[in-house]
Short mmCIF file of C-alpha atoms and ligand atoms in Angstrom, two decimals:
data_model
loop_
_atom_site.label_atom_id
_atom_site.label_comp_id
_atom_site.label_asym_id
_atom_site.label_seq_id
_atom_site.Cartn_x
_atom_site.Cartn_y
_atom_site.Cartn_z
CA MET A 1 -83.66 -2.84 64.40
CA SER A 2 -84.74 -6.06 62.49
CA GLU A 3 -85.11 -3.90 58.61
CA ALA A 4 -82.63 -1.93 56.98
CA VAL A 5 -82.52 -0.64 53.23
CA ALA A 6 -78.93 0.32 51.89
CA ILE A 7 -77.91 1.51 48.23
CA ALA A 8 -75.08 1.14 46.45
CA HIS A 9 -73.62 1.53 43.25
CA PRO A 10 -72.05 -0.48 40.64
CA ASN A 11 -67.91 -0.50 39.92
CA ILE A 12 -65.43 -0.48 36.89
CA ALA A 13 -62.76 -2.01 37.80
CA LEU A 14 -59.39 -0.04 35.71
CA THR A 15 -56.84 -2.67 36.69
CA LYS A 16 -58.53 -6.07 36.28
CA TYR A 17 -59.34 -8.69 39.31
CA TRP A 18 -59.68 -12.27 37.35
CA GLY A 19 -58.16 -14.96 38.90
CA LYS A 20 -58.82 -16.47 42.68
CA ARG A 21 -56.50 -18.00 44.96
CA ALA A 22 -56.62 -21.23 45.48
CA GLY A 23 -59.08 -23.20 48.06
CA ALA A 24 -62.59 -21.87 49.23
CA GLY A 25 -61.87 -18.28 50.28
CA ARG A 26 -63.06 -16.20 47.44
CA LEU A 27 -59.51 -14.26 47.87
CA PRO A 28 -58.24 -12.83 44.64
CA ALA A 29 -55.20 -13.78 43.00
CA VAL A 30 -54.18 -10.00 42.09
CA PRO A 31 -54.91 -6.38 43.29
CA SER A 32 -57.74 -4.25 41.55
CA LEU A 33 -58.07 -0.84 41.51
CA SER A 34 -62.10 0.58 40.05
CA VAL A 35 -64.05 3.10 40.18
CA THR A 36 -67.66 3.65 41.86
CA LEU A 37 -70.15 5.36 39.54
CA ALA A 38 -72.86 7.50 40.42
CA GLY A 39 -76.31 7.25 38.89
CA LEU A 40 -76.72 3.74 38.68
CA ALA A 41 -78.04 1.80 41.76
CA THR A 42 -79.04 -1.06 43.31
CA ARG A 43 -81.43 -0.76 46.48
CA THR A 44 -82.18 -3.75 48.45
CA ARG A 45 -84.44 -3.84 51.87
CA VAL A 46 -83.45 -6.88 54.26
CA ARG A 47 -86.21 -7.75 56.88
CA PHE A 48 -85.71 -10.29 59.38
CA ASP A 49 -88.92 -11.90 60.29
CA HIS A 50 -90.03 -14.69 63.09
CA ALA A 51 -93.26 -15.64 59.87
CA LEU A 52 -90.31 -16.96 57.75
CA ALA A 53 -90.00 -20.54 57.33
CA ARG A 54 -86.57 -19.34 55.06
CA ASP A 55 -84.71 -16.83 53.24
CA ARG A 56 -87.20 -15.28 50.81
CA LEU A 57 -84.99 -13.44 47.94
CA VAL A 58 -86.73 -10.91 45.19
CA LEU A 59 -84.36 -9.05 42.04
CA ASN A 60 -86.26 -6.35 40.18
CA GLY A 61 -89.94 -8.38 41.43
CA SER A 62 -88.48 -12.07 40.55
CA PRO A 63 -87.26 -14.90 42.93
CA VAL A 64 -83.42 -15.36 42.76
CA GLU A 65 -83.13 -19.06 42.24
CA GLY A 66 -79.81 -20.95 41.77
CA GLU A 67 -76.14 -20.07 42.24
CA ALA A 68 -76.88 -16.21 43.30
CA GLU A 69 -80.07 -17.47 45.61
CA ALA A 70 -77.30 -19.60 47.41
CA ARG A 71 -74.06 -16.82 47.55
CA ALA A 72 -77.61 -14.73 49.21
CA VAL A 73 -78.05 -16.93 51.72
CA ASP A 74 -74.20 -17.62 53.08
CA LEU A 75 -74.46 -13.97 53.19
CA LEU A 76 -77.07 -13.66 55.32
CA ASP A 77 -75.84 -16.72 57.37
CA ARG A 78 -72.71 -14.96 57.97
CA VAL A 79 -74.57 -11.94 59.50
CA ARG A 80 -76.86 -14.59 61.60
CA ALA A 81 -73.55 -16.46 62.97
CA ALA A 82 -71.74 -12.77 64.25
CA SER A 83 -75.12 -11.36 65.64
CA GLY A 84 -77.22 -14.28 67.17
CA GLU A 85 -80.15 -13.10 64.48
CA VAL A 86 -82.23 -17.01 64.30
CA ARG A 87 -84.95 -15.54 62.05
CA PHE A 88 -84.81 -15.86 57.90
CA ALA A 89 -84.81 -12.72 56.18
CA GLU A 90 -87.13 -11.56 52.92
CA VAL A 91 -84.48 -9.51 50.63
CA GLU A 92 -86.11 -6.91 48.19
CA SER A 93 -83.69 -5.74 45.82
CA ARG A 94 -84.07 -3.17 42.52
CA ASN A 95 -81.62 -2.36 39.88
CA ASP A 96 -82.41 0.96 38.41
CA PHE A 97 -80.04 0.20 35.18
CA PRO A 98 -80.65 -3.35 33.20
CA THR A 99 -79.06 -5.62 34.12
CA ALA A 100 -77.56 -6.41 30.94
CA SER A 101 -76.21 -3.37 30.48
CA GLY A 102 -72.73 -4.61 30.95
CA LEU A 103 -72.30 -2.97 33.97
CA ALA A 104 -71.42 -5.56 37.04
CA SER A 105 -74.90 -5.85 38.90
CA SER A 106 -73.25 -8.28 41.51
CA ALA A 107 -70.78 -5.87 42.45
CA SER A 108 -73.83 -2.98 43.93
CA GLY A 109 -76.11 -6.16 44.73
CA PHE A 110 -74.04 -7.44 47.10
CA ALA A 111 -72.34 -4.47 48.14
CA ALA A 112 -76.29 -3.15 48.90
CA LEU A 113 -77.55 -6.54 50.30
CA ALA A 114 -74.06 -6.76 52.80
CA LEU A 115 -75.23 -3.55 54.19
CA ALA A 116 -78.23 -3.90 55.07
CA ALA A 117 -78.14 -7.41 55.95
CA ALA A 118 -75.50 -6.34 58.47
CA ARG A 119 -77.28 -3.12 60.16
CA ALA A 120 -80.67 -5.26 60.00
CA GLY A 121 -78.98 -7.77 61.83
CA GLY A 122 -77.89 -5.20 64.57
CA LEU A 123 -74.44 -5.19 63.97
CA SER A 124 -73.14 -1.87 63.74
CA TRP A 125 -69.58 -2.75 61.65
CA GLU A 126 -67.28 -0.42 60.08
CA THR A 127 -67.35 -0.18 56.52
CA ARG A 128 -64.55 -1.87 55.76
CA ARG A 129 -65.98 -5.30 58.37
CA VAL A 130 -68.89 -4.73 55.52
CA SER A 131 -66.58 -4.71 52.50
CA ASP A 132 -65.06 -8.05 53.73
CA LEU A 133 -68.51 -9.30 53.93
CA ALA A 134 -69.65 -8.50 50.59
CA ARG A 135 -66.00 -10.19 49.01
CA ARG A 136 -67.01 -13.16 50.54
CA SER A 137 -69.93 -13.63 47.89
CA SER A 138 -68.60 -11.27 44.98
CA VAL A 139 -65.08 -10.47 45.32
CA SER A 140 -65.73 -7.01 43.29
CA ALA A 141 -68.53 -6.00 45.28
CA ALA A 142 -65.63 -5.17 48.26
CA ARG A 143 -64.79 -2.01 46.40
CA SER A 144 -68.69 -0.79 46.20
CA LEU A 145 -68.81 -0.06 50.09
CA PHE A 146 -66.68 2.88 48.95
CA GLY A 147 -67.17 5.96 46.74
CA GLY A 148 -64.19 7.44 44.23
CA TYR A 149 -61.38 5.10 43.29
CA VAL A 150 -61.19 2.24 45.28
CA GLU A 151 -58.17 -0.25 45.61
CA LEU A 152 -58.65 -3.95 46.57
CA ASP A 153 -55.05 -6.07 47.53
CA ALA A 154 -54.50 -9.52 46.66
CA GLY A 155 -55.43 -11.80 49.12
CA PRO A 156 -52.57 -14.02 50.92
CA PRO A 157 -51.42 -17.35 49.36
CA GLY A 158 -52.92 -20.70 50.37
CA ASP A 159 -56.42 -21.76 51.51
CA LEU A 160 -57.50 -19.16 54.28
CA ALA A 161 -61.26 -18.94 53.99
CA THR A 162 -61.33 -17.07 57.36
CA ASP A 163 -58.83 -14.48 56.49
CA PHE A 164 -60.19 -10.82 56.25
CA LEU A 165 -59.44 -8.89 53.12
CA ALA A 166 -61.81 -5.51 52.84
CA ALA A 167 -61.18 -2.57 49.65
CA ARG A 168 -59.97 0.86 50.46
CA PRO A 169 -61.02 4.35 49.18
CA ILE A 170 -57.65 6.15 47.46
CA ALA A 171 -58.53 8.82 46.22
CA SER A 172 -62.18 10.79 46.02
CA ALA A 173 -63.78 11.33 42.43
CA SER A 174 -62.59 14.85 42.04
CA HIS A 175 -58.51 14.36 42.39
CA MET A 176 -59.38 12.50 38.63
CA PRO A 177 -62.35 13.73 37.04
CA LEU A 178 -63.37 11.03 34.73
CA ALA A 179 -66.47 9.69 32.78
CA VAL A 180 -67.36 6.60 31.80
CA LEU A 181 -68.84 6.07 28.70
CA VAL A 182 -70.83 1.92 28.78
CA CYS A 183 -71.43 1.10 25.36
CA VAL A 184 -74.01 -1.69 25.34
CA THR A 185 -73.47 -3.75 22.34
CA SER A 186 -75.91 -6.27 22.91
CA GLU A 187 -78.81 -6.54 25.57
CA GLY A 188 -78.39 -10.83 26.00
CA PRO A 189 -77.56 -12.29 29.22
CA LYS A 190 -73.43 -13.30 29.30
CA ALA A 191 -72.88 -17.20 28.18
CA VAL A 192 -69.85 -17.78 30.95
CA GLY A 193 -70.19 -15.65 34.24
CA SER A 194 -66.93 -14.47 35.38
CA THR A 195 -66.25 -16.81 38.55
CA ALA A 196 -66.54 -19.56 35.69
CA GLY A 197 -64.36 -17.57 33.27
CA MET A 198 -61.90 -16.79 35.35
CA GLN A 199 -61.93 -20.59 36.82
CA THR A 200 -61.46 -22.06 33.30
CA THR A 201 -58.21 -19.01 32.68
CA LEU A 202 -56.53 -20.00 35.64
CA ARG A 203 -57.30 -23.89 34.54
CA GLU A 204 -56.62 -23.56 31.10
CA SER A 205 -54.97 -20.51 29.91
CA PRO A 206 -51.27 -21.07 28.25
CA TYR A 207 -51.09 -17.64 29.36
CA ALA A 208 -52.58 -17.89 33.27
CA GLU A 209 -48.71 -17.23 34.45
CA ALA A 210 -48.05 -14.56 32.29
CA TRP A 211 -51.58 -12.86 33.86
CA LEU A 212 -50.93 -13.27 37.74
CA SER A 213 -47.29 -11.88 37.03
CA HIS A 214 -47.77 -9.18 34.86
CA ALA A 215 -51.14 -8.08 36.70
CA PRO A 216 -49.77 -6.74 39.70
CA ARG A 217 -47.06 -4.62 37.87
CA LEU A 218 -49.49 -3.18 36.29
CA HIS A 219 -51.58 -2.32 38.99
CA ALA A 220 -49.00 -0.40 40.81
CA ARG A 221 -48.15 1.33 37.81
CA LEU A 222 -51.90 2.97 37.28
CA ARG A 223 -51.85 3.51 41.23
CA GLU A 224 -48.64 5.93 40.71
CA ALA A 225 -50.31 7.78 37.55
CA LEU A 226 -53.48 8.23 39.59
CA LEU A 227 -51.88 9.61 42.55
CA SER A 228 -49.81 11.55 40.00
CA ARG A 229 -52.95 12.44 38.15
CA ASP A 230 -51.47 11.70 34.64
CA PHE A 231 -54.92 10.75 32.95
CA ALA A 232 -53.58 9.51 29.77
CA ALA A 233 -51.22 6.90 31.92
CA VAL A 234 -54.15 5.52 33.60
CA GLY A 235 -56.26 5.42 30.48
CA ALA A 236 -53.52 3.25 28.64
CA LEU A 237 -52.49 1.52 31.41
CA ALA A 238 -56.16 0.42 32.17
CA GLU A 239 -56.85 -0.23 28.69
CA SER A 240 -53.63 -2.49 28.99
CA SER A 241 -55.52 -4.45 32.28
CA ALA A 242 -58.56 -5.42 30.25
CA LEU A 243 -56.62 -6.58 27.15
CA ALA A 244 -54.05 -8.77 29.03
CA MET A 245 -57.05 -10.19 31.52
CA HIS A 246 -58.97 -11.12 28.24
CA ALA A 247 -56.07 -12.18 25.97
CA SER A 248 -55.26 -15.01 29.05
CA ALA A 249 -58.70 -15.74 29.13
CA ILE A 250 -59.63 -16.10 25.10
CA ALA A 251 -56.36 -18.57 24.99
CA ALA A 252 -58.38 -20.31 27.03
CA GLY A 253 -61.67 -20.57 25.08
CA VAL A 254 -63.28 -18.33 27.02
CA VAL A 255 -64.36 -15.51 24.30
CA TYR A 256 -66.62 -12.32 25.75
CA TRP A 257 -65.99 -10.53 22.77
CA THR A 258 -68.02 -9.82 19.61
CA GLY A 259 -67.35 -7.72 16.39
CA ALA A 260 -68.86 -4.87 17.78
CA THR A 261 -66.38 -5.06 20.92
CA LEU A 262 -63.59 -4.67 18.20
CA ASP A 263 -65.25 -2.02 16.23
CA VAL A 264 -65.75 -0.36 19.99
CA LEU A 265 -61.91 -1.12 20.21
CA ALA A 266 -61.48 0.26 17.08
CA ALA A 267 -63.14 3.73 17.15
CA VAL A 268 -61.39 4.34 20.84
CA ARG A 269 -57.99 4.12 19.02
CA GLY A 270 -59.54 6.54 16.17
CA LEU A 271 -60.54 8.96 19.00
CA ARG A 272 -56.75 8.70 20.34
CA SER A 273 -55.04 9.46 16.90
CA ALA A 274 -57.34 12.26 16.61
CA GLY A 275 -56.44 13.59 20.08
CA VAL A 276 -58.90 12.73 22.33
CA LEU A 277 -57.64 11.08 25.28
CA ALA A 278 -60.04 8.25 25.37
CA PHE A 279 -59.45 4.67 26.47
CA ALA A 280 -61.33 1.21 26.59
CA THR A 281 -62.09 -1.00 29.02
CA ILE A 282 -64.11 -4.61 29.10
CA ASP A 283 -65.45 -6.92 31.75
CA ALA A 284 -66.85 -10.34 31.51
CA GLY A 285 -69.30 -9.39 28.56
CA PRO A 286 -69.16 -7.98 24.97
CA HIS A 287 -69.42 -4.08 26.00
CA VAL A 288 -66.95 -1.84 26.12
CA LYS A 289 -66.63 1.14 28.28
CA ILE A 290 -64.81 4.67 27.61
CA LEU A 291 -62.63 6.05 29.93
CA VAL A 292 -62.66 9.65 28.91
CA ARG A 293 -62.46 13.33 30.64
CA PRO A 294 -65.21 14.80 31.70
CA GLN A 295 -64.75 17.71 28.72
CA ASP A 296 -64.47 15.03 26.22
CA ALA A 297 -67.69 13.07 26.88
CA ALA A 298 -69.81 14.46 24.13
CA HIS A 299 -67.02 14.03 21.99
CA ALA A 300 -66.37 10.29 22.40
CA LYS A 301 -70.05 9.45 23.13
CA ALA A 302 -71.27 10.63 19.67
CA ALA A 303 -67.96 8.35 17.85
CA ALA A 304 -69.47 5.60 20.17
CA VAL A 305 -73.06 6.12 19.45
CA ALA A 306 -71.54 5.86 15.71
CA VAL A 307 -70.55 2.19 16.07
CA PRO A 308 -73.15 0.00 14.18
CA GLY A 309 -73.27 -2.50 17.08
CA VAL A 310 -73.17 -0.24 19.58
CA LYS A 311 -77.58 -0.49 21.10
CA ARG A 312 -76.99 2.68 23.25
CA VAL A 313 -74.52 4.53 25.73
CA ILE A 314 -75.05 4.81 29.24
CA GLU A 315 -72.38 7.98 30.48
CA ALA A 316 -71.90 7.60 34.18
CA SER A 317 -69.64 9.73 36.61
CA ILE A 318 -67.80 8.79 39.62
CA GLY A 319 -69.95 8.39 42.82
CA GLU A 320 -70.02 7.29 46.52
CA GLY A 321 -69.80 4.09 48.21
CA ALA A 322 -72.61 2.03 49.68
CA ARG A 323 -74.92 4.06 51.95
CA LEU A 324 -77.80 3.15 54.73
CA GLU A 325 -81.13 4.29 53.89
CA THR A 326 -83.57 5.74 56.73
CA PRO A 327 -87.13 6.86 56.50
CA GLY A 328 -86.60 10.70 56.69
CA MET A 329 -82.84 11.04 56.23
CA SER A 330 -79.61 9.04 54.72
CA GLU A 331 -76.79 8.00 56.31
CA GLY A 332 -73.47 8.63 54.06
CA THR A 333 -70.72 5.83 54.54
CA GLY A 334 -68.24 8.20 52.88
CA THR A 335 -65.46 7.75 51.16
CA SER A 336 -62.44 6.69 54.25
C1 LIG B 1 -63.85 -8.70 34.93
O1 LIG B 1 -66.40 -9.85 41.13
O2 LIG B 1 -68.04 -10.96 39.11
O3 LIG B 1 -65.40 -7.57 35.82
O4 LIG B 1 -65.46 -13.14 42.74
O5 LIG B 1 -66.22 -14.87 41.67
O6 LIG B 1 -68.26 -13.25 41.89
P1 LIG B 1 -66.43 -13.71 41.71
O7 LIG B 1 -66.56 -12.45 40.33
P2 LIG B 1 -66.68 -10.88 40.20
O8 LIG B 1 -65.40 -10.34 39.26
C2 LIG B 1 -65.58 -9.38 38.14
C3 LIG B 1 -64.48 -9.82 37.18
C4 LIG B 1 -64.12 -8.55 36.14
C5 LIG B 1 -62.99 -7.54 36.72
C6 LIG B 1 -63.39 -6.43 38.37
O9 LIG B 1 -64.34 -6.11 38.56
O10 LIG B 1 -62.26 -6.19 38.68
#
């Protein structure tokens, strides 16, 4: 088969990956734990074709260029090397959510690309192998291959570009239901991408060492709280992870927050004072994602919409892992 279509969803990290191991391996320096989101998707078609003189990539109708193109071509090269495929590929990808929504489109994008390219190249890899392939293009993408709650270990220390590292599912969506309210605070593209932001943090922040030693402890505690379905502890630890990540970044001059970010954080604290279990997490941008139990989502959404700097709120629940689409039927990769 030389053509395949895959669908993948973005994920939100509850414990953040921020920082890579030294070397060329794109290995995370800290473990992370995420939820894959339902209702938002990237759909990617990959077709290897003799008629092409180079790889052609189109995202949302526009050609992909620069760094994103180089990363995608690297992924295609890995698939060609593993499969013996010699043709170039045409890649068409579309997000059904706005790219500037504050949701990591690179996670769903590289997860869908890895799955579609592996299948189009004739590789019948198990999901963890596809997760490792996606991780080599964008670390957070490794987690979007799986549904529910997903964990990714830190990479081993050292310059081990050949090391295998895949994410793994640790709990299903029904284990601990959760709603994620994405509070979009600005529509423009972010000033500093996550790859550059984390590099600067590790190089220049006086708190880089503190982050690297604290993050695994937060991760272990959140994992434990999740396995015992302690929503309040999971929420509090997720908020701590985001605040610690941003504190280390801010100390290096990497400031993603705006006034609206702080206003949403204040609204989340207000909800907690009123007895609602609401917690905040923030990725490499100004938007805040509010974590609540599904029964509190409407109440929390009303509070978020009332914050002047919030342009809109996207409500998401926990979703499935990446899957292949075949004409007339779909094949799930499941959560295990
Ligand atoms: C803040 O996975 O986008 O969203 O590996 O350089 O592509 P690269 O970075 P990326 O970083 C995501 C950072 C984060 C936290 C997280 O998703 O764990």
